[in-house]
PDB file of C-alpha atoms (C1' of nucleotides) in Angstrom:
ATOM      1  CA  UNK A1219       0.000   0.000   0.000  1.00 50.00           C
ATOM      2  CA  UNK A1220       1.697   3.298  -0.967  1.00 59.00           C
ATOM      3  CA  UNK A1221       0.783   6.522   0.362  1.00 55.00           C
ATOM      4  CA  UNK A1222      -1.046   7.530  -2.822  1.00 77.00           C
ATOM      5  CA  UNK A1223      -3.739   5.115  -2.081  1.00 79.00           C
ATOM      6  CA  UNK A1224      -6.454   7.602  -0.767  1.00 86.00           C
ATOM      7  CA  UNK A1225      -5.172   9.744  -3.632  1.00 91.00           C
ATOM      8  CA  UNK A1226      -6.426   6.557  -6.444  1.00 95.00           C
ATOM      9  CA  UNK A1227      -9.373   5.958  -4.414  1.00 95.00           C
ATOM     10  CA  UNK A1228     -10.331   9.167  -4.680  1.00 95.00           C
ATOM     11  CA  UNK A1229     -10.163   9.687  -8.434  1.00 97.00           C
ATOM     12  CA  UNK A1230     -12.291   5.922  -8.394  1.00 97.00           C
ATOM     13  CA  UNK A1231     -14.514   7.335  -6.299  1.00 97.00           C
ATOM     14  CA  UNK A1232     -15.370   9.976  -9.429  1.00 97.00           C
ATOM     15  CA  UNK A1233     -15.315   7.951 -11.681  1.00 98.00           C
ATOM     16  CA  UNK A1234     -17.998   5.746 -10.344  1.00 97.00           C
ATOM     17  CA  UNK A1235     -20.488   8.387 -10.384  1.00 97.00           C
ATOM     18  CA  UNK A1236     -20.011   8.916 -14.077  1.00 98.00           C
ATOM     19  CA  UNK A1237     -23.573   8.472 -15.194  1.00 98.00           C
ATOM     20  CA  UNK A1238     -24.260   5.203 -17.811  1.00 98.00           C
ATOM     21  CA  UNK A1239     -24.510   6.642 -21.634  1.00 98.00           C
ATOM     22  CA  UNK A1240     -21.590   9.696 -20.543  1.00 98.00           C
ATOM     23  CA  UNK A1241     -18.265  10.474 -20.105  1.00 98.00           C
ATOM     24  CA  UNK A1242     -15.678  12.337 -18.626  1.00 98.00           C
ATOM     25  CA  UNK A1243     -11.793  13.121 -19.362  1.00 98.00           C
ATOM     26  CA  UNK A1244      -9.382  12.721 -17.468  1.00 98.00           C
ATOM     27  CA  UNK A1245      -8.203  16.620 -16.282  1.00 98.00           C
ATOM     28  CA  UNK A1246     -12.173  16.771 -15.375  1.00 98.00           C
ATOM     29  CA  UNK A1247     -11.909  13.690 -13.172  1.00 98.00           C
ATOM     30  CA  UNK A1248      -8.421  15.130 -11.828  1.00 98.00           C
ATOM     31  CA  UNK A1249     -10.562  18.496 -10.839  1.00 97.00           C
ATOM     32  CA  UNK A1250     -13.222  16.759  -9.622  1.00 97.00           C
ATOM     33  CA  UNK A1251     -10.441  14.310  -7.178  1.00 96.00           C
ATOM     34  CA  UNK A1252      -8.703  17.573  -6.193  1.00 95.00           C
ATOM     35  CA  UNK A1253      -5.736  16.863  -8.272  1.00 96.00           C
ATOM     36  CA  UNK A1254      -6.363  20.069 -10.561  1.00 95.00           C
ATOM     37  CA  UNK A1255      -3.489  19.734 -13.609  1.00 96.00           C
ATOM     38  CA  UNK A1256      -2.851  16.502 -12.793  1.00 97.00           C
ATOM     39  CA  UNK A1257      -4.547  14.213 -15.336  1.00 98.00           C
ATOM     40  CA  UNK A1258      -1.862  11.578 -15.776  1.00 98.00           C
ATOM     41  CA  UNK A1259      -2.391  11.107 -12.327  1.00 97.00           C
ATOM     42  CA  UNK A1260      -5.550   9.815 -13.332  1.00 98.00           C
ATOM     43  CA  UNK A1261      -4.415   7.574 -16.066  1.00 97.00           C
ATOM     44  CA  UNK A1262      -1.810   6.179 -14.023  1.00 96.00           C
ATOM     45  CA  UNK A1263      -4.725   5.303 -11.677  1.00 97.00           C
ATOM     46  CA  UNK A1264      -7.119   3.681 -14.102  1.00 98.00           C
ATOM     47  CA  UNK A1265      -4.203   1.756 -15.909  1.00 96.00           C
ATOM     48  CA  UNK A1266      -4.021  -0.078 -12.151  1.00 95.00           C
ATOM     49  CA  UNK A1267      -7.955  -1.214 -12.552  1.00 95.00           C
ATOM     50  CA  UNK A1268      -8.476  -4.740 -12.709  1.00 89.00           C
ATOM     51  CA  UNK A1269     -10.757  -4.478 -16.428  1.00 92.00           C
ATOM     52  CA  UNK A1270     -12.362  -8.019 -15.926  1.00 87.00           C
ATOM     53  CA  UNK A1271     -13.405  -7.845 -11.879  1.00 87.00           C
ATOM     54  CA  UNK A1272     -14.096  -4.340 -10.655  1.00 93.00           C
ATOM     55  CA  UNK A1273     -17.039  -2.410 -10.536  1.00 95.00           C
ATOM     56  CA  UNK A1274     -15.528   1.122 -12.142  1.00 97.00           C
ATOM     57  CA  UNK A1275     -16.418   2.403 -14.920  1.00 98.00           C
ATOM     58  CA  UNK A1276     -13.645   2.691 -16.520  1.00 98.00           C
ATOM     59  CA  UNK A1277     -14.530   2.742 -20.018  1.00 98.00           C
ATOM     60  CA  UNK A1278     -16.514   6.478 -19.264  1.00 98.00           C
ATOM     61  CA  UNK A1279     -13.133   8.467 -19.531  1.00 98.00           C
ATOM     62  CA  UNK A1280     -11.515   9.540 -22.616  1.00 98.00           C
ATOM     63  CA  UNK A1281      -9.094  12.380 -23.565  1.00 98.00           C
ATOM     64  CA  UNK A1282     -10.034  16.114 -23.688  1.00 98.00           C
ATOM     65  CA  UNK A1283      -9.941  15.540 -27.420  1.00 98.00           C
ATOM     66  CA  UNK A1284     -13.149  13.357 -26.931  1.00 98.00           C
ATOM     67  CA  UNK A1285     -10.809  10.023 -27.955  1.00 98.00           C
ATOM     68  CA  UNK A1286     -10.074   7.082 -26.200  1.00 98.00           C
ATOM     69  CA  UNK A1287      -6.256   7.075 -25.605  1.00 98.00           C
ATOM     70  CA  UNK A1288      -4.373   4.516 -27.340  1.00 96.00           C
ATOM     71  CA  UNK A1289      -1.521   2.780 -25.681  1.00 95.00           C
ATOM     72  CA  UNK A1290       0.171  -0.612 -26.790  1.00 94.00           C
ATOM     73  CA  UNK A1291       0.640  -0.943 -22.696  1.00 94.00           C
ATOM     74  CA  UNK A1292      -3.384  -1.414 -22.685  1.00 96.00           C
ATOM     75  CA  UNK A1293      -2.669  -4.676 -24.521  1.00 94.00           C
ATOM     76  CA  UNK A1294      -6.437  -4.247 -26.205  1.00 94.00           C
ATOM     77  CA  UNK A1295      -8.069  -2.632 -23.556  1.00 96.00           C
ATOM     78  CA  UNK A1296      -7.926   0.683 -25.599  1.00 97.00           C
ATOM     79  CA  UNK A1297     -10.324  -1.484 -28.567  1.00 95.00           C
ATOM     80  CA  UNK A1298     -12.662  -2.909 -25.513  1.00 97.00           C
ATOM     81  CA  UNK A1299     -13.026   0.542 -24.297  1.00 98.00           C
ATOM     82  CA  UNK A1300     -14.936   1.856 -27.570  1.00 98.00           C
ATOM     83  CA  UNK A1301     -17.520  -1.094 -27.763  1.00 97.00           C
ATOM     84  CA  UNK A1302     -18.591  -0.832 -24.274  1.00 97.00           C
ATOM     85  CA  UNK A1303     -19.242   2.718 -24.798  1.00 98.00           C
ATOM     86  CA  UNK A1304     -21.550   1.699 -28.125  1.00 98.00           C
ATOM     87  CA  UNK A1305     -23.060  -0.427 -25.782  1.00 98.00           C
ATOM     88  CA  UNK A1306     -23.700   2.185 -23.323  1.00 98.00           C
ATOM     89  CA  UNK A1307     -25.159   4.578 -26.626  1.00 97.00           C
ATOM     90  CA  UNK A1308     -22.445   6.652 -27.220  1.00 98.00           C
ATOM     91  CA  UNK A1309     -21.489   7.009 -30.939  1.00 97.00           C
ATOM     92  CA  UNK A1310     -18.201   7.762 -32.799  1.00 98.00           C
ATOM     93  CA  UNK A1311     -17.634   9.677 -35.676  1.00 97.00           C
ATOM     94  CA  UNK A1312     -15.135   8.618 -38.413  1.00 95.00           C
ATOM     95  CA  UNK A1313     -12.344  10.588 -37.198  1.00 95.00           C
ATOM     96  CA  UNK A1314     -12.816   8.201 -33.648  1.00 96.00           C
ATOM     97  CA  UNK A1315     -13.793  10.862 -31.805  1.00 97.00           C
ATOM     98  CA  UNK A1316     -16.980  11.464 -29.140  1.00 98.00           C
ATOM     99  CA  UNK A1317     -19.270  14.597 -29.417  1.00 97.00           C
ATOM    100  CA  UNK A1318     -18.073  15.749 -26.140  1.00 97.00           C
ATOM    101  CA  UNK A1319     -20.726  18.844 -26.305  1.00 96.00           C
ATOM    102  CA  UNK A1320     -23.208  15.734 -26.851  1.00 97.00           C
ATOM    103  CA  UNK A1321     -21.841  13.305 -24.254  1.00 98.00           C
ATOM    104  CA  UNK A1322     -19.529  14.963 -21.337  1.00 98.00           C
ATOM    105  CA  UNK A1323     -20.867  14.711 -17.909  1.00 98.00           C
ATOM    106  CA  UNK A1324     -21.545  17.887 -16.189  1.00 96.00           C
ATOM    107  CA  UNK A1325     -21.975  17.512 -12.651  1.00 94.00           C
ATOM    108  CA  UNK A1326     -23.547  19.473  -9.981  1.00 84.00           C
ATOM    109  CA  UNK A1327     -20.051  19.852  -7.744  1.00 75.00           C
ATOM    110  CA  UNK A1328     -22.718  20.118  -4.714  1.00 79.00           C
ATOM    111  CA  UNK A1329     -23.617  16.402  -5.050  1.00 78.00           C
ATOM    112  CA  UNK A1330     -20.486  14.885  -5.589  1.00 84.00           C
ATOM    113  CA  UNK A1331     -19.952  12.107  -3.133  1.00 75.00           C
ATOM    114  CA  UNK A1332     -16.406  11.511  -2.233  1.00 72.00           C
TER     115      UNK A1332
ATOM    116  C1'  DA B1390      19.002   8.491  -5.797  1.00 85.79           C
ATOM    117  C1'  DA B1391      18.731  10.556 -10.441  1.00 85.79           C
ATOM    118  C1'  DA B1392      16.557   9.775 -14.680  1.00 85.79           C
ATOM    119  C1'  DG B1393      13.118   7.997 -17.764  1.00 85.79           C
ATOM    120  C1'  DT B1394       8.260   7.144 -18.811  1.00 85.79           C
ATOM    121  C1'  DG B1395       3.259   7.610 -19.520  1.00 85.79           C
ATOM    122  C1'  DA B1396      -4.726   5.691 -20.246  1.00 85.79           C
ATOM    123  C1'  DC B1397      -2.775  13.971 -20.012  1.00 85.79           C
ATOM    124  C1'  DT B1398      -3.481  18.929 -21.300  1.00 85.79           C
ATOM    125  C1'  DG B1399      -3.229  23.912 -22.472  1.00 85.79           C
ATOM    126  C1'  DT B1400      -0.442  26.964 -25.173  1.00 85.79           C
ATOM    127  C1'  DT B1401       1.895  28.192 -29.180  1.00 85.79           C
ATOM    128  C1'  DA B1402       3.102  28.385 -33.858  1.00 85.79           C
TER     129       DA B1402
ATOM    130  C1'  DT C 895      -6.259  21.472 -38.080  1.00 85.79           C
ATOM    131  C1'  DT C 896      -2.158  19.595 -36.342  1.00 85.79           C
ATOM    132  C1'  DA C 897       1.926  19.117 -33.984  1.00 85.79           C
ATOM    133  C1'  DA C 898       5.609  20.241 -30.914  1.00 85.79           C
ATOM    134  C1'  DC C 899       6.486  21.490 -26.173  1.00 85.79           C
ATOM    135  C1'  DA C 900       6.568  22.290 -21.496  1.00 85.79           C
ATOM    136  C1'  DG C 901       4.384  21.411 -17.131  1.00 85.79           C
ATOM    137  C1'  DC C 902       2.700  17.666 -14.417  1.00 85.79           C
ATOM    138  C1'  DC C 903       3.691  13.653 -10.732  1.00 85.79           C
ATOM    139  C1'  DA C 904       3.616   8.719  -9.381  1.00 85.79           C
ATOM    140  C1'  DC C 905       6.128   4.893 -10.422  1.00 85.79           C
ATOM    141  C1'  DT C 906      10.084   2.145 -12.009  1.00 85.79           C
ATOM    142  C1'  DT C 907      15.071   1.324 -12.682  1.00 85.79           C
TER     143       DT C 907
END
DNA sequence: AAAGTGACTGTTA
DNA sequence: TTAACAGCCACTT
Protein backbone atom coordinates (compact mmCIF):
# COMPACT_ATOMS: atom_id res chain seq x y z
CA UNK A 1 0.00 0.00 0.00
CA UNK A 2 1.70 3.30 -0.97
CA UNK A 3 0.78 6.52 0.36
CA UNK A 4 -1.05 7.53 -2.82
CA UNK A 5 -3.74 5.11 -2.08
CA UNK A 6 -6.45 7.60 -0.77
CA UNK A 7 -5.17 9.74 -3.63
CA UNK A 8 -6.43 6.56 -6.44
CA UNK A 9 -9.37 5.96 -4.41
CA UNK A 10 -10.33 9.17 -4.68
CA UNK A 11 -10.16 9.69 -8.43
CA UNK A 12 -12.29 5.92 -8.39
CA UNK A 13 -14.51 7.34 -6.30
CA UNK A 14 -15.37 9.98 -9.43
CA UNK A 15 -15.31 7.95 -11.68
CA UNK A 16 -18.00 5.75 -10.34
CA UNK A 17 -20.49 8.39 -10.38
CA UNK A 18 -20.01 8.92 -14.08
CA UNK A 19 -23.57 8.47 -15.19
CA UNK A 20 -24.26 5.20 -17.81
CA UNK A 21 -24.51 6.64 -21.63
CA UNK A 22 -21.59 9.70 -20.54
CA UNK A 23 -18.26 10.47 -20.10
CA UNK A 24 -15.68 12.34 -18.63
CA UNK A 25 -11.79 13.12 -19.36
CA UNK A 26 -9.38 12.72 -17.47
CA UNK A 27 -8.20 16.62 -16.28
CA UNK A 28 -12.17 16.77 -15.38
CA UNK A 29 -11.91 13.69 -13.17
CA UNK A 30 -8.42 15.13 -11.83
CA UNK A 31 -10.56 18.50 -10.84
CA UNK A 32 -13.22 16.76 -9.62
CA UNK A 33 -10.44 14.31 -7.18
CA UNK A 34 -8.70 17.57 -6.19
CA UNK A 35 -5.74 16.86 -8.27
CA UNK A 36 -6.36 20.07 -10.56
CA UNK A 37 -3.49 19.73 -13.61
CA UNK A 38 -2.85 16.50 -12.79
CA UNK A 39 -4.55 14.21 -15.34
CA UNK A 40 -1.86 11.58 -15.78
CA UNK A 41 -2.39 11.11 -12.33
CA UNK A 42 -5.55 9.82 -13.33
CA UNK A 43 -4.41 7.57 -16.07
CA UNK A 44 -1.81 6.18 -14.02
CA UNK A 45 -4.73 5.30 -11.68
CA UNK A 46 -7.12 3.68 -14.10
CA UNK A 47 -4.20 1.76 -15.91
CA UNK A 48 -4.02 -0.08 -12.15
CA UNK A 49 -7.96 -1.21 -12.55
CA UNK A 50 -8.48 -4.74 -12.71
CA UNK A 51 -10.76 -4.48 -16.43
CA UNK A 52 -12.36 -8.02 -15.93
CA UNK A 53 -13.41 -7.85 -11.88
CA UNK A 54 -14.10 -4.34 -10.65
CA UNK A 55 -17.04 -2.41 -10.54
CA UNK A 56 -15.53 1.12 -12.14
CA UNK A 57 -16.42 2.40 -14.92
CA UNK A 58 -13.64 2.69 -16.52
CA UNK A 59 -14.53 2.74 -20.02
CA UNK A 60 -16.51 6.48 -19.26
CA UNK A 61 -13.13 8.47 -19.53
CA UNK A 62 -11.51 9.54 -22.62
CA UNK A 63 -9.09 12.38 -23.57
CA UNK A 64 -10.03 16.11 -23.69
CA UNK A 65 -9.94 15.54 -27.42
CA UNK A 66 -13.15 13.36 -26.93
CA UNK A 67 -10.81 10.02 -27.95
CA UNK A 68 -10.07 7.08 -26.20
CA UNK A 69 -6.26 7.08 -25.61
CA UNK A 70 -4.37 4.52 -27.34
CA UNK A 71 -1.52 2.78 -25.68
CA UNK A 72 0.17 -0.61 -26.79
CA UNK A 73 0.64 -0.94 -22.70
CA UNK A 74 -3.38 -1.41 -22.68
CA UNK A 75 -2.67 -4.68 -24.52
CA UNK A 76 -6.44 -4.25 -26.20
CA UNK A 77 -8.07 -2.63 -23.56
CA UNK A 78 -7.93 0.68 -25.60
CA UNK A 79 -10.32 -1.48 -28.57
CA UNK A 80 -12.66 -2.91 -25.51
CA UNK A 81 -13.03 0.54 -24.30
CA UNK A 82 -14.94 1.86 -27.57
CA UNK A 83 -17.52 -1.09 -27.76
CA UNK A 84 -18.59 -0.83 -24.27
CA UNK A 85 -19.24 2.72 -24.80
CA UNK A 86 -21.55 1.70 -28.12
CA UNK A 87 -23.06 -0.43 -25.78
CA UNK A 88 -23.70 2.18 -23.32
CA UNK A 89 -25.16 4.58 -26.63
CA UNK A 90 -22.45 6.65 -27.22
CA UNK A 91 -21.49 7.01 -30.94
CA UNK A 92 -18.20 7.76 -32.80
CA UNK A 93 -17.63 9.68 -35.68
CA UNK A 94 -15.13 8.62 -38.41
CA UNK A 95 -12.34 10.59 -37.20
CA UNK A 96 -12.82 8.20 -33.65
CA UNK A 97 -13.79 10.86 -31.81
CA UNK A 98 -16.98 11.46 -29.14
CA UNK A 99 -19.27 14.60 -29.42
CA UNK A 100 -18.07 15.75 -26.14
CA UNK A 101 -20.73 18.84 -26.31
CA UNK A 102 -23.21 15.73 -26.85
CA UNK A 103 -21.84 13.30 -24.25
CA UNK A 104 -19.53 14.96 -21.34
CA UNK A 105 -20.87 14.71 -17.91
CA UNK A 106 -21.55 17.89 -16.19
CA UNK A 107 -21.97 17.51 -12.65
CA UNK A 108 -23.55 19.47 -9.98
CA UNK A 109 -20.05 19.85 -7.74
CA UNK A 110 -22.72 20.12 -4.71
CA UNK A 111 -23.62 16.40 -5.05
CA UNK A 112 -20.49 14.88 -5.59
CA UNK A 113 -19.95 12.11 -3.13
CA UNK A 114 -16.41 11.51 -2.23
C1' DA B 1 19.00 8.49 -5.80
C1' DA B 2 18.73 10.56 -10.44
C1' DA B 3 16.56 9.78 -14.68
C1' DG B 4 13.12 8.00 -17.76
C1' DT B 5 8.26 7.14 -18.81
C1' DG B 6 3.26 7.61 -19.52
C1' DA B 7 -4.73 5.69 -20.25
C1' DC B 8 -2.78 13.97 -20.01
C1' DT B 9 -3.48 18.93 -21.30
C1' DG B 10 -3.23 23.91 -22.47
C1' DT B 11 -0.44 26.96 -25.17
C1' DT B 12 1.90 28.19 -29.18
C1' DA B 13 3.10 28.38 -33.86
C1' DT C 1 -6.26 21.47 -38.08
C1' DT C 2 -2.16 19.59 -36.34
C1' DA C 3 1.93 19.12 -33.98
C1' DA C 4 5.61 20.24 -30.91
C1' DC C 5 6.49 21.49 -26.17
C1' DA C 6 6.57 22.29 -21.50
C1' DG C 7 4.38 21.41 -17.13
C1' DC C 8 2.70 17.67 -14.42
C1' DC C 9 3.69 13.65 -10.73
C1' DA C 10 3.62 8.72 -9.38
C1' DC C 11 6.13 4.89 -10.42
C1' DT C 12 10.08 2.14 -12.01
C1' DT C 13 15.07 1.32 -12.68
Amino acid sequence: MSSNTTTYNRIYEIVRQIPQGFVATYGQVAELSNLAGKARVVGYALYRVDMQNSDIPWQRVVNAKGEISLSPLRFGTDYLQRSLLENEGISFNDAGKIDLRKYLWHPNKSQIFD
